[in-house]
PDB file of C-alpha atoms in Angstrom:
ATOM      1  CA  LYS A   1     -46.485  -4.042 -19.306  1.00  0.00           C
ATOM      2  CA  ALA A   2     -46.645  -2.442 -15.888  1.00  0.00           C
ATOM      3  CA  GLN A   3     -49.977  -1.456 -14.781  1.00  0.00           C
ATOM      4  CA  LYS A   4     -50.649   2.234 -13.273  1.00  0.00           C
ATOM      5  CA  VAL A   5     -53.134   2.478 -10.473  1.00  0.00           C
ATOM      6  CA  LEU A   6     -53.834   5.133  -7.920  1.00  0.00           C
ATOM      7  CA  SER A   7     -53.561   4.359  -4.213  1.00  0.00           C
ATOM      8  CA  ALA A   8     -56.455   4.705  -1.856  1.00  0.00           C
ATOM      9  CA  SER A   9     -55.121   8.079  -0.712  1.00  0.00           C
ATOM     10  CA  GLU A  10     -54.505   9.195  -3.981  1.00  0.00           C
ATOM     11  CA  VAL A  11     -58.250   8.498  -5.133  1.00  0.00           C
ATOM     12  CA  SER A  12     -59.482  10.465  -2.138  1.00  0.00           C
ATOM     13  CA  GLU A  13     -57.399  13.244  -3.196  1.00  0.00           C
ATOM     14  CA  LEU A  14     -58.289  13.347  -6.866  1.00  0.00           C
ATOM     15  CA  LEU A  15     -62.045  13.064  -5.984  1.00  0.00           C
ATOM     16  CA  LEU A  16     -61.786  15.966  -3.463  1.00  0.00           C
ATOM     17  CA  GLU A  17     -59.872  18.021  -5.925  1.00  0.00           C
ATOM     18  CA  ALA A  18     -62.205  17.288  -8.518  1.00  0.00           C
ATOM     19  CA  ARG A  19     -65.405  17.987  -6.558  1.00  0.00           C
ATOM     20  CA  ASN A  20     -64.073  21.302  -4.992  1.00  0.00           C
ATOM     21  CA  CYS A  21     -63.162  22.643  -8.522  1.00  0.00           C
ATOM     22  CA  GLU A  22     -66.453  21.329  -9.688  1.00  0.00           C
ATOM     23  CA  HIS A  23     -64.857  19.437 -12.722  1.00  0.00           C
ATOM     24  CA  ARG A  24     -67.108  18.439 -15.379  1.00  0.00           C
ATOM     25  CA  PHE A  25     -65.700  14.729 -15.177  1.00  0.00           C
ATOM     26  CA  TYR A  26     -66.118  14.426 -11.419  1.00  0.00           C
ATOM     27  CA  SER A  27     -69.300  12.169 -11.410  1.00  0.00           C
ATOM     28  CA  ILE A  28     -67.879  10.079 -14.089  1.00  0.00           C
ATOM     29  CA  TRP A  29     -64.501   9.592 -12.351  1.00  0.00           C
ATOM     30  CA  ALA A  30     -66.356   8.732  -9.147  1.00  0.00           C
ATOM     31  CA  PHE A  31     -68.610   6.236 -10.863  1.00  0.00           C
ATOM     32  CA  ALA A  32     -65.763   4.489 -12.558  1.00  0.00           C
ATOM     33  CA  LEU A  33     -63.724   4.444  -9.126  1.00  0.00           C
ATOM     34  CA  PHE A  34     -66.465   2.679  -7.156  1.00  0.00           C
ATOM     35  CA  THR A  35     -67.750   0.403  -9.808  1.00  0.00           C
ATOM     36  CA  GLY A  36     -64.772  -0.858 -11.847  1.00  0.00           C
ATOM     37  CA  MET A  37     -66.556  -0.787 -15.075  1.00  0.00           C
ATOM     38  CA  ARG A  38     -65.193  -0.379 -18.351  1.00  0.00           C
ATOM     39  CA  ASN A  39     -65.213   3.155 -20.351  1.00  0.00           C
ATOM     40  CA  GLY A  40     -67.936   1.873 -22.833  1.00  0.00           C
ATOM     41  CA  GLU A  41     -69.892   0.132 -20.122  1.00  0.00           C
ATOM     42  CA  ILE A  42     -70.124   3.531 -18.048  1.00  0.00           C
ATOM     43  CA  TYR A  43     -71.028   5.350 -21.355  1.00  0.00           C
ATOM     44  CA  ALA A  44     -74.165   3.345 -21.919  1.00  0.00           C
ATOM     45  CA  ILE A  45     -75.239   3.063 -18.367  1.00  0.00           C
ATOM     46  CA  ARG A  46     -79.248   4.167 -17.933  1.00  0.00           C
ATOM     47  CA  HIS A  47     -81.558   4.878 -15.185  1.00  0.00           C
ATOM     48  CA  SER A  48     -83.324   1.612 -15.843  1.00  0.00           C
ATOM     49  CA  ASP A  49     -79.754  -0.187 -14.846  1.00  0.00           C
ATOM     50  CA  ILE A  50     -79.651   1.112 -11.584  1.00  0.00           C
ATOM     51  CA  ASN A  51     -81.543  -0.687  -8.589  1.00  0.00           C
ATOM     52  CA  LEU A  52     -80.924   1.444  -5.756  1.00  0.00           C
ATOM     53  CA  GLU A  53     -83.587  -0.669  -3.337  1.00  0.00           C
ATOM     54  CA  ALA A  54     -81.759  -3.945  -4.242  1.00  0.00           C
ATOM     55  CA  GLY A  55     -78.175  -2.016  -4.199  1.00  0.00           C
ATOM     56  CA  LEU A  56     -77.234  -3.195  -7.818  1.00  0.00           C
ATOM     57  CA  ILE A  57     -76.114  -2.125 -11.197  1.00  0.00           C
ATOM     58  CA  HIS A  58     -76.900  -4.145 -14.032  1.00  0.00           C
ATOM     59  CA  VAL A  59     -74.408  -4.301 -16.747  1.00  0.00           C
ATOM     60  CA  THR A  60     -75.731  -5.454 -20.020  1.00  0.00           C
ATOM     61  CA  LYS A  61     -74.510  -3.227 -22.793  1.00  0.00           C
ATOM     62  CA  GLN A  62     -71.571  -1.043 -23.814  1.00  0.00           C
ATOM     63  CA  PHE A  63     -71.088   1.693 -26.097  1.00  0.00           C
ATOM     64  CA  THR A  64     -68.119   1.961 -28.509  1.00  0.00           C
ATOM     65  CA  SER A  65     -67.632   4.529 -31.353  1.00  0.00           C
ATOM     66  CA  LYS A  66     -66.773   1.665 -33.896  1.00  0.00           C
ATOM     67  CA  ASP A  67     -69.771  -0.751 -32.948  1.00  0.00           C
ATOM     68  CA  GLY A  68     -72.223   1.473 -31.300  1.00  0.00           C
ATOM     69  CA  ILE A  69     -74.529  -0.126 -28.501  1.00  0.00           C
ATOM     70  CA  HIS A  70     -73.829  -3.841 -28.222  1.00  0.00           C
ATOM     71  CA  GLU A  71     -73.416  -6.492 -25.842  1.00  0.00           C
ATOM     72  CA  THR A  72     -70.822  -6.437 -23.096  1.00  0.00           C
ATOM     73  CA  LYS A  73     -67.337  -7.875 -23.513  1.00  0.00           C
ATOM     74  CA  GLY A  74     -67.821 -11.699 -24.062  1.00  0.00           C
ATOM     75  CA  ASN A  75     -71.881 -11.428 -23.954  1.00  0.00           C
ATOM     76  CA  ARG A  76     -71.490 -11.719 -20.056  1.00  0.00           C
ATOM     77  CA  ASN A  77     -73.992  -9.663 -18.058  1.00  0.00           C
ATOM     78  CA  ARG A  78     -73.499  -9.162 -14.570  1.00  0.00           C
ATOM     79  CA  VAL A  79     -74.289  -6.944 -11.597  1.00  0.00           C
ATOM     80  CA  VAL A  80     -72.062  -4.632  -9.590  1.00  0.00           C
ATOM     81  CA  PRO A  81     -73.050  -3.970  -5.803  1.00  0.00           C
ATOM     82  CA  ILE A  82     -73.509  -0.272  -4.991  1.00  0.00           C
ATOM     83  CA  SER A  83     -71.169   0.665  -2.385  1.00  0.00           C
ATOM     84  CA  ASN A  84     -72.364   3.003   0.721  1.00  0.00           C
ATOM     85  CA  GLU A  85     -70.302   5.656  -0.771  1.00  0.00           C
ATOM     86  CA  LEU A  86     -71.586   5.818  -4.076  1.00  0.00           C
ATOM     87  CA  LYS A  87     -75.283   5.520  -3.412  1.00  0.00           C
ATOM     88  CA  PRO A  88     -75.548   9.335  -2.593  1.00  0.00           C
ATOM     89  CA  LEU A  89     -73.943  10.289  -5.824  1.00  0.00           C
ATOM     90  CA  LEU A  90     -76.313   7.839  -7.726  1.00  0.00           C
ATOM     91  CA  LYS A  91     -79.411   9.261  -6.133  1.00  0.00           C
ATOM     92  CA  GLU A  92     -78.270  13.160  -6.953  1.00  0.00           C
ATOM     93  CA  LEU A  93     -77.767  11.935 -10.634  1.00  0.00           C
ATOM     94  CA  MET A  94     -80.916  10.354 -10.899  1.00  0.00           C
ATOM     95  CA  SER A  95     -82.807  13.257  -9.238  1.00  0.00           C
ATOM     96  CA  LYS A  96     -81.586  15.494 -12.149  1.00  0.00           C
ATOM     97  CA  GLY A  97     -83.360  13.331 -14.659  1.00  0.00           C
ATOM     98  CA  GLY A  98     -81.794  11.465 -17.436  1.00  0.00           C
ATOM     99  CA  PHE A  99     -79.266  12.975 -19.970  1.00  0.00           C
ATOM    100  CA  LYS A 100     -80.122  12.536 -23.653  1.00  0.00           C
ATOM    101  CA  GLU A 101     -78.033  11.457 -26.626  1.00  0.00           C
ATOM    102  CA  THR A 102     -78.769   9.668 -29.675  1.00  0.00           C
ATOM    103  CA  LEU A 103     -76.675   6.793 -29.987  1.00  0.00           C
ATOM    104  CA  TRP A 104     -76.709   3.593 -32.505  1.00  0.00           C
ATOM    105  CA  LEU A 105     -76.890  -0.020 -32.847  1.00  0.00           C
ATOM    106  CA  TRP A 106     -76.443  -2.854 -35.359  1.00  0.00           C
ATOM    107  CA  GLU A 107     -79.287  -4.520 -37.054  1.00  0.00           C
ATOM    108  CA  ASN A 108     -79.925  -8.103 -35.743  1.00  0.00           C
ATOM    109  CA  ASP A 109     -77.616  -9.658 -38.047  1.00  0.00           C
ATOM    110  CA  GLY A 110     -74.948  -7.506 -36.446  1.00  0.00           C
ATOM    111  CA  LYS A 111     -73.062  -6.850 -39.703  1.00  0.00           C
ATOM    112  CA  THR A 112     -75.438  -4.321 -41.987  1.00  0.00           C
ATOM    113  CA  GLN A 113     -77.743  -1.571 -41.104  1.00  0.00           C
ATOM    114  CA  LYS A 114     -77.487   0.549 -38.333  1.00  0.00           C
ATOM    115  CA  GLN A 115     -80.584   1.997 -36.065  1.00  0.00           C
ATOM    116  CA  LYS A 116     -80.641   5.213 -34.147  1.00  0.00           C
ATOM    117  CA  LEU A 117     -81.207   4.792 -30.475  1.00  0.00           C
ATOM    118  CA  VAL A 118     -82.846   7.764 -28.700  1.00  0.00           C
ATOM    119  CA  CYS A 119     -81.798   7.646 -25.046  1.00  0.00           C
ATOM    120  CA  ASN A 120     -83.410  10.072 -22.597  1.00  0.00           C
ATOM    121  CA  ASP A 121     -82.367   8.182 -19.455  1.00  0.00           C
ATOM    122  CA  LEU A 122     -78.404   8.117 -19.555  1.00  0.00           C
ATOM    123  CA  LEU A 123     -76.964   8.594 -15.950  1.00  0.00           C
ATOM    124  CA  LEU A 124     -73.947  10.269 -16.471  1.00  0.00           C
ATOM    125  CA  PRO A 125     -73.604  13.694 -18.343  1.00  0.00           C
ATOM    126  CA  ARG A 126     -72.521  13.828 -21.990  1.00  0.00           C
ATOM    127  CA  LEU A 127     -69.357  15.269 -22.223  1.00  0.00           C
ATOM    128  CA  ARG A 128     -67.436  16.329 -25.941  1.00  0.00           C
ATOM    129  CA  GLU A 129     -64.039  14.865 -24.780  1.00  0.00           C
ATOM    130  CA  TRP A 130     -65.872  11.760 -23.552  1.00  0.00           C
ATOM    131  CA  ARG A 131     -67.626  11.045 -26.721  1.00  0.00           C
ATOM    132  CA  SER A 132     -64.590  11.863 -28.916  1.00  0.00           C
ATOM    133  CA  GLY A 133     -62.325   9.611 -26.972  1.00  0.00           C
ATOM    134  CA  GLU A 134     -60.224  11.998 -25.062  1.00  0.00           C
ATOM    135  CA  GLN A 135     -61.099  11.007 -21.458  1.00  0.00           C
ATOM    136  CA  ALA A 136     -57.615   9.528 -21.022  1.00  0.00           C
ATOM    137  CA  ALA A 137     -55.800  12.922 -21.609  1.00  0.00           C
ATOM    138  CA  VAL A 138     -58.436  15.007 -19.512  1.00  0.00           C
ATOM    139  CA  LEU A 139     -57.834  12.592 -16.598  1.00  0.00           C
ATOM    140  CA  ARG A 140     -53.885  12.609 -17.121  1.00  0.00           C
ATOM    141  CA  ASP A 141     -53.466  16.256 -17.416  1.00  0.00           C
ATOM    142  CA  PHE A 142     -55.851  16.392 -14.184  1.00  0.00           C
ATOM    143  CA  CYS A 143     -53.642  14.305 -12.381  1.00  0.00           C
ATOM    144  CA  ARG A 144     -50.377  16.087 -13.669  1.00  0.00           C
ATOM    145  CA  ALA A 145     -51.891  19.551 -12.466  1.00  0.00           C
ATOM    146  CA  ALA A 146     -52.912  17.939  -8.809  1.00  0.00           C
ATOM    147  CA  GLY A 147     -49.490  16.275  -8.354  1.00  0.00           C
ATOM    148  CA  LEU A 148     -50.991  12.861  -8.335  1.00  0.00           C
ATOM    149  CA  SER A 149     -49.731   9.729 -10.400  1.00  0.00           C
ATOM    150  CA  GLU A 150     -50.698  10.333 -13.994  1.00  0.00           C
ATOM    151  CA  VAL A 151     -52.997   7.754 -14.775  1.00  0.00           C
ATOM    152  CA  LYS A 152     -55.493   7.089 -17.663  1.00  0.00           C
ATOM    153  CA  PHE A 153     -59.375   6.659 -17.617  1.00  0.00           C
ATOM    154  CA  HIS A 154     -58.784   2.818 -17.927  1.00  0.00           C
ATOM    155  CA  ASP A 155     -56.329   2.821 -15.235  1.00  0.00           C
ATOM    156  CA  LEU A 156     -59.527   3.923 -12.862  1.00  0.00           C
ATOM    157  CA  ARG A 157     -60.757   0.287 -13.294  1.00  0.00           C
ATOM    158  CA  GLY A 158     -57.284  -1.254 -12.469  1.00  0.00           C
ATOM    159  CA  THR A 159     -57.539   1.108  -9.475  1.00  0.00           C
ATOM    160  CA  PHE A 160     -60.677  -0.457  -8.460  1.00  0.00           C
ATOM    161  CA  ILE A 161     -59.480  -3.704  -8.917  1.00  0.00           C
ATOM    162  CA  THR A 162     -56.339  -3.367  -6.856  1.00  0.00           C
ATOM    163  CA  ASN A 163     -57.925  -1.769  -3.848  1.00  0.00           C
ATOM    164  CA  MET A 164     -60.464  -4.464  -3.671  1.00  0.00           C
ATOM    165  CA  LEU A 165     -57.891  -7.154  -3.475  1.00  0.00           C
ATOM    166  CA  ALA A 166     -55.883  -5.147  -1.149  1.00  0.00           C
ATOM    167  CA  GLN A 167     -58.691  -5.205   1.280  1.00  0.00           C
ATOM    168  CA  GLY A 168     -59.185  -8.741   1.159  1.00  0.00           C
ATOM    169  CA  VAL A 169     -62.117  -9.408  -1.098  1.00  0.00           C
ATOM    170  CA  PRO A 170     -61.520 -12.820  -2.632  1.00  0.00           C
ATOM    171  CA  LEU A 171     -60.156 -12.807  -6.212  1.00  0.00           C
ATOM    172  CA  THR A 172     -63.056 -14.754  -7.490  1.00  0.00           C
ATOM    173  CA  VAL A 173     -65.392 -12.077  -6.143  1.00  0.00           C
ATOM    174  CA  VAL A 174     -63.606  -9.233  -7.732  1.00  0.00           C
ATOM    175  CA  MET A 175     -63.687 -11.358 -11.254  1.00  0.00           C
ATOM    176  CA  LYS A 176     -67.548 -11.482 -10.870  1.00  0.00           C
ATOM    177  CA  ILE A 177     -67.871  -7.896 -10.319  1.00  0.00           C
ATOM    178  CA  VAL A 178     -65.582  -6.563 -13.014  1.00  0.00           C
ATOM    179  CA  GLY A 179     -66.427  -9.363 -15.716  1.00  0.00           C
ATOM    180  CA  HIS A 180     -63.164 -10.962 -16.008  1.00  0.00           C
ATOM    181  CA  SER A 181     -63.423 -14.622 -17.475  1.00  0.00           C
ATOM    182  CA  LYS A 182     -59.697 -15.681 -17.019  1.00  0.00           C
ATOM    183  CA  MET A 183     -58.206 -15.752 -13.270  1.00  0.00           C
ATOM    184  CA  SER A 184     -55.135 -14.763 -14.679  1.00  0.00           C
ATOM    185  CA  THR A 185     -56.304 -11.345 -15.802  1.00  0.00           C
ATOM    186  CA  THR A 186     -57.446 -10.406 -12.203  1.00  0.00           C
ATOM    187  CA  ASP A 187     -54.656 -12.038 -10.792  1.00  0.00           C
ATOM    188  CA  GLU A 188     -52.294  -9.405 -12.432  1.00  0.00           C
ATOM    189  CA  TYR A 189     -53.631  -6.914 -10.223  1.00  0.00           C
ATOM    190  CA  ASN A 190     -53.091  -9.188  -7.093  1.00  0.00           C
ATOM    191  CA  ARG A 191     -49.252  -8.698  -7.784  1.00  0.00           C
ATOM    192  CA  LEU A 192     -49.941  -4.949  -7.527  1.00  0.00           C
ATOM    193  CA  ALA A 193     -51.829  -5.079  -4.434  1.00  0.00           C
ATOM    194  CA  GLY A 194     -49.106  -7.142  -2.827  1.00  0.00           C
ATOM    195  CA  VAL A 195     -52.043  -9.897  -1.847  1.00  0.00           C
ATOM    196  CA  ALA A 196     -49.537 -12.663  -2.486  1.00  0.00           C
ATOM    197  CA  VAL A 197     -46.609 -11.637  -0.250  1.00  0.00           C
ATOM    198  CA  LYS A 198     -48.160  -9.140   2.434  1.00  0.00           C
ATOM    199  CA  GLY A 199     -47.031 -10.266   5.676  1.00  0.00           C
ATOM    200  CA  SER A 200     -44.585 -12.659   4.693  1.00  0.00           C
ATOM    201  CA  THR A 201     -41.539 -10.832   5.719  1.00  0.00           C
ATOM    202  CA  ASN A 202     -42.958 -10.951   9.310  1.00  0.00           C
ATOM    203  CA  LYS A 203     -42.054 -14.661   9.450  1.00  0.00           C
ATOM    204  CA  LEU A 204     -38.252 -14.233   9.039  1.00  0.00           C
ATOM    205  CA  GLY A 205     -36.323 -16.107  11.929  1.00  0.00           C
ATOM    206  CA  TYR A 206     -34.318 -12.995  12.836  1.00  0.00           C
ATOM    207  CA  SER A 207     -34.772  -9.693  14.249  1.00  0.00           C
ATOM    208  CA  LEU A 208     -32.860  -6.443  14.850  1.00  0.00           C
ATOM    209  CA  PRO A 209     -30.963  -6.116  18.035  1.00  0.00           C
ATOM    210  CA  GLY A 210     -32.716  -4.352  20.854  1.00  0.00           C
ATOM    211  CA  GLU A 211     -32.017  -0.582  21.360  1.00  0.00           C
ATOM    212  CA  LYS A 212     -28.982   0.220  23.571  1.00  0.00           C
ATOM    213  CA  PHE A 213     -29.383   2.630  26.189  1.00  0.00           C
ATOM    214  CA  SER A 214     -26.787   4.867  27.899  1.00  0.00           C
ATOM    215  CA  GLY A 215     -28.580   7.121  30.115  1.00  0.00           C
ATOM    216  CA  ASN A 216     -31.167   9.274  28.027  1.00  0.00           C
ATOM    217  CA  VAL A 217     -29.364   8.485  24.770  1.00  0.00           C
ATOM    218  CA  VAL A 218     -30.306   5.890  22.456  1.00  0.00           C
ATOM    219  CA  HIS A 219     -27.595   4.443  20.281  1.00  0.00           C
ATOM    220  CA  LEU A 220     -28.591   2.937  17.036  1.00  0.00           C
ATOM    221  CA  PHE A 221     -25.202   2.718  15.199  1.00  0.00           C
ATOM    222  CA  GLY A 222     -22.513   2.200  17.746  1.00  0.00           C
ATOM    223  CA  THR A 223     -21.232   3.916  20.864  1.00  0.00           C
ATOM    224  CA  SER A 224     -21.164   7.306  20.809  1.00  0.00           C
ATOM    225  CA  LYS A 225     -17.923   9.370  21.781  1.00  0.00           C
TER     226      LYS A 225
END
């Protein structure tokens, strides 16, 4: 299935338009685009997971409407480096104090009773559309209105991966940041970024003929009459 991602210029336009109109999802989209985290991981991120001094985000939990708060996919904790572009937004969000929501989690056996978990330090704003799973439709509609490629929320993760690879970040490093366990998963985005083929056509053993001059006129397609 073809992956949809935004180019670097489209990302800049998306964030600019969202910030200028003070869109309620602006900080959430920006966080997703600069971390490559999964939707459920972003939803569960708390102030205590952010280490500004070390420049790291600790990803240890995710939230889904079906299972509540639980371990990340594959039970693999990881860290995401905080970019210079993201740091000011994180500082702004943390200065406002945490957002509050009562979530729930499974008991230790993971099968039966659920516990309520009152969170007072959630990093990102609690939005009705986000909680009800409508975040993909919100982003798609915004992109359509802004004249951008129509992508869904999960495509922001693909956008992060593709642009990292396109900038020359090694595939193994990207795997660690986004939590991929199989190289084949990340390698799909390598093809989107054109990493494997970029520059290869410059090695052809032939070239176009030089420009043909006649006075001040350049003839590219034969001799003028």
